[in-house]
Coordinates of C-alpha atoms in Angstrom, one line a residue:
X63 CA -15.7 51.7 6.5
X64 CA -12.4 50.3 5.4
X65 CA -12.2 49.1 1.7
X66 CA -12.0 45.3 1.2
X67 CA -8.5 43.8 1.6
X68 CA -7.1 46.3 4.3
X69 CA -6.0 45.0 7.6
X70 CA -8.6 44.5 10.1
X71 CA -11.3 43.4 7.5
X72 CA -12.6 39.8 6.5
X73 CA -15.3 38.5 4.5
X74 CA -17.2 35.7 6.5
X75 CA -20.5 34.1 4.8
X76 CA -21.0 37.3 2.7
X77 CA -20.6 40.0 5.2
X78 CA -17.4 42.1 6.3
X79 CA -16.1 41.2 9.7
X80 CA -14.0 43.8 11.4
X81 CA -11.1 42.3 13.6
X82 CA -9.6 45.1 15.3
X83 CA -7.5 45.0 18.5
X84 CA -8.4 47.1 21.4
X85 CA -7.2 50.8 20.7
X86 CA -7.8 50.4 17.0
X87 CA -11.1 51.9 17.2
X88 CA -11.3 53.5 13.9
X89 CA -14.9 54.9 13.1
X90 CA -16.5 52.2 15.4
X91 CA -17.6 51.8 19.1
X92 CA -15.2 50.9 21.6
X93 CA -17.5 48.0 22.8
X94 CA -17.5 46.4 19.3
X95 CA -13.7 46.4 19.2
X96 CA -13.3 44.7 22.5
X97 CA -15.9 42.1 21.4
X98 CA -14.0 41.3 18.4
X99 CA -11.0 40.4 20.6
X100 CA -12.6 38.7 23.6
X101 CA -15.0 36.3 22.1
X102 CA -13.7 34.9 18.5
X103 CA -16.7 32.3 18.2
X104 CA -19.2 35.2 18.9
X105 CA -17.3 37.7 16.7
X106 CA -19.4 37.2 13.5
X107 CA -22.8 37.2 15.4
X108 CA -22.2 40.4 17.1
X109 CA -19.8 42.3 14.8
X110 CA -21.0 41.9 11.2
X111 CA -22.2 44.7 9.0
X112 CA -23.7 43.8 5.6
X113 CA -21.3 44.6 2.8
X114 CA -22.8 46.3 -0.1
X115 CA -20.3 44.9 -2.5
X116 CA -20.8 41.0 -1.5
X117 CA -24.2 39.6 -2.3
X118 CA -26.1 37.9 0.4
X119 CA -25.5 34.1 0.8
X120 CA -28.6 31.8 0.8
X121 CA -29.0 29.7 3.8
X122 CA -29.2 26.0 3.2
X123 CA -28.1 22.6 4.1
X124 CA -24.5 21.7 2.9
X125 CA -25.0 20.1 -0.4
X126 CA -22.6 18.0 -2.7
X127 CA -21.6 19.5 -6.0
X128 CA -23.8 17.1 -8.0
X129 CA -26.9 17.5 -5.9
X130 CA -28.6 20.1 -7.6
X131 CA -29.9 17.8 -10.3
X132 CA -31.3 15.1 -8.2
X133 CA -34.9 14.4 -7.4
X134 CA -35.8 15.2 -3.8
X135 CA -33.7 18.2 -3.3
X136 CA -32.0 18.8 0.0
X137 CA -34.4 17.2 2.2
X138 CA -32.5 14.1 3.6
X139 CA -29.1 12.8 4.0
X140 CA -26.9 12.9 1.1
X141 CA -24.6 9.7 0.2
X142 CA -21.9 9.5 -2.4
X143 CA -20.1 6.9 -3.9
X144 CA -16.4 6.9 -4.4
X145 CA -15.1 4.7 -7.0
X146 CA -11.3 3.7 -7.6
X147 CA -10.6 4.1 -11.3
X148 CA -7.9 1.0 -12.4
X149 CA -5.4 2.4 -14.7
X150 CA -6.0 0.9 -18.0
X151 CA -2.8 -0.9 -19.3
X152 CA -2.0 -0.6 -22.9
X153 CA -1.5 -3.9 -24.9
X154 CA 2.1 -4.2 -26.0
X155 CA 3.0 -3.7 -29.7
X156 CA 3.6 -7.0 -31.5
X157 CA 6.4 -8.0 -34.0
X158 CA 6.5 -10.5 -36.7
X159 CA 9.6 -12.5 -36.8
X160 CA 10.5 -13.3 -40.5
X161 CA 12.9 -15.6 -42.1
X162 CA 14.6 -14.6 -45.4
X163 CA 15.3 -16.9 -48.3
X164 CA 18.9 -17.5 -49.5
X165 CA 20.6 -19.9 -51.8
X166 CA 22.8 -21.4 -49.4
X167 CA 21.0 -22.7 -46.4
X168 CA 19.5 -26.2 -46.5
X169 CA 15.8 -26.8 -46.5
X170 CA 16.1 -29.5 -43.8
X171 CA 17.9 -26.9 -41.6
X172 CA 15.2 -24.2 -41.8
X173 CA 12.8 -26.7 -40.8
X174 CA 15.0 -27.8 -37.7
X175 CA 15.2 -24.1 -36.9
X176 CA 11.3 -23.6 -37.1
X177 CA 10.9 -26.8 -35.0
X178 CA 13.5 -25.8 -32.3
X179 CA 12.9 -21.9 -31.9
X180 CA 9.1 -21.5 -33.1
X181 CA 7.8 -24.8 -31.6
X182 CA 6.4 -25.8 -35.0
X183 CA 5.4 -29.3 -35.9
X184 CA 7.1 -31.2 -39.0
X185 CA 4.0 -30.2 -41.4
X186 CA 3.9 -26.4 -40.2
X187 CA 7.6 -26.0 -40.3
X188 CA 7.7 -27.5 -44.0
X189 CA 5.0 -25.5 -45.0
X190 CA 6.6 -22.2 -43.8
X191 CA 9.9 -23.2 -45.3
X192 CA 8.3 -23.8 -48.6
X193 CA 6.6 -20.4 -48.5
X194 CA 10.1 -18.9 -47.6
X195 CA 11.6 -20.9 -50.6
X196 CA 9.0 -19.8 -53.3
X197 CA 8.2 -16.0 -51.9
X198 CA 11.4 -15.1 -50.4
X199 CA 10.2 -14.4 -47.0
X200 CA 8.0 -16.1 -44.5
X201 CA 6.3 -15.4 -41.2
X202 CA 7.6 -17.7 -38.2
X203 CA 5.6 -16.1 -35.5
X204 CA 4.2 -12.8 -33.8
X205 CA 5.5 -12.0 -30.4
X206 CA 6.1 -8.8 -28.0
X207 CA 9.3 -6.9 -28.8
X208 CA 11.6 -8.6 -26.3
X209 CA 10.4 -12.1 -27.5
X210 CA 10.8 -11.3 -31.0
X211 CA 14.1 -9.7 -30.5
X212 CA 15.3 -12.8 -28.5
X213 CA 14.1 -15.3 -31.2
X214 CA 16.0 -13.6 -34.1
X215 CA 19.0 -13.5 -32.1
X216 CA 18.7 -17.1 -31.4
X217 CA 18.2 -18.2 -34.8
X218 CA 21.0 -15.8 -36.1
X219 CA 23.4 -17.3 -33.6
X220 CA 22.5 -21.0 -34.2
X221 CA 22.7 -20.2 -38.2
X222 CA 26.1 -18.8 -37.9
X223 CA 27.2 -21.5 -35.4
X224 CA 26.2 -24.1 -38.2
X225 CA 27.9 -22.0 -40.7
X226 CA 24.8 -21.2 -42.7
X227 CA 23.9 -17.4 -43.9
X228 CA 20.2 -17.8 -42.9
X229 CA 18.8 -14.2 -42.1
X230 CA 16.1 -13.8 -39.6
X231 CA 14.3 -10.3 -39.0
X232 CA 11.7 -8.7 -36.9
X233 CA 9.0 -5.9 -38.2
X234 CA 6.2 -4.3 -36.5
X235 CA 2.9 -5.7 -37.1

């Protein structure tokens, strides 16, 4: 017998199967060598010898990987459900847009900026402006990165255009 892994030998369902060409009859009968070539489908049935190195395979119906734990065993048809997994989208990071107090920008201009760029009504804009005036900083809104960056740029450009030193910044929430 040839050791496993050499040419002319293969493992099929737990048994060693010789696949030799005619004339390669090494240690076997001539008829078994010719049978292996002439009928490949019958080869495992006709030319099999039990391999002492491979444990025997239990004959059973084909089963899915998760069928072992099911009640009912392997008696009936097996049904599997294939589900598509939707990729989870991550929520974007939010940023706070803040206005900083200075001694030169008029209060009315700050109220106008809050109304124009942050869609605040007069009361809400006045309340934020007073908070900035008393505490030195005030939150205008919370946005995604791109929107917050755009708002900061718009406010800074508008203030510069009107010759006011108003500062607007953004920070991660």
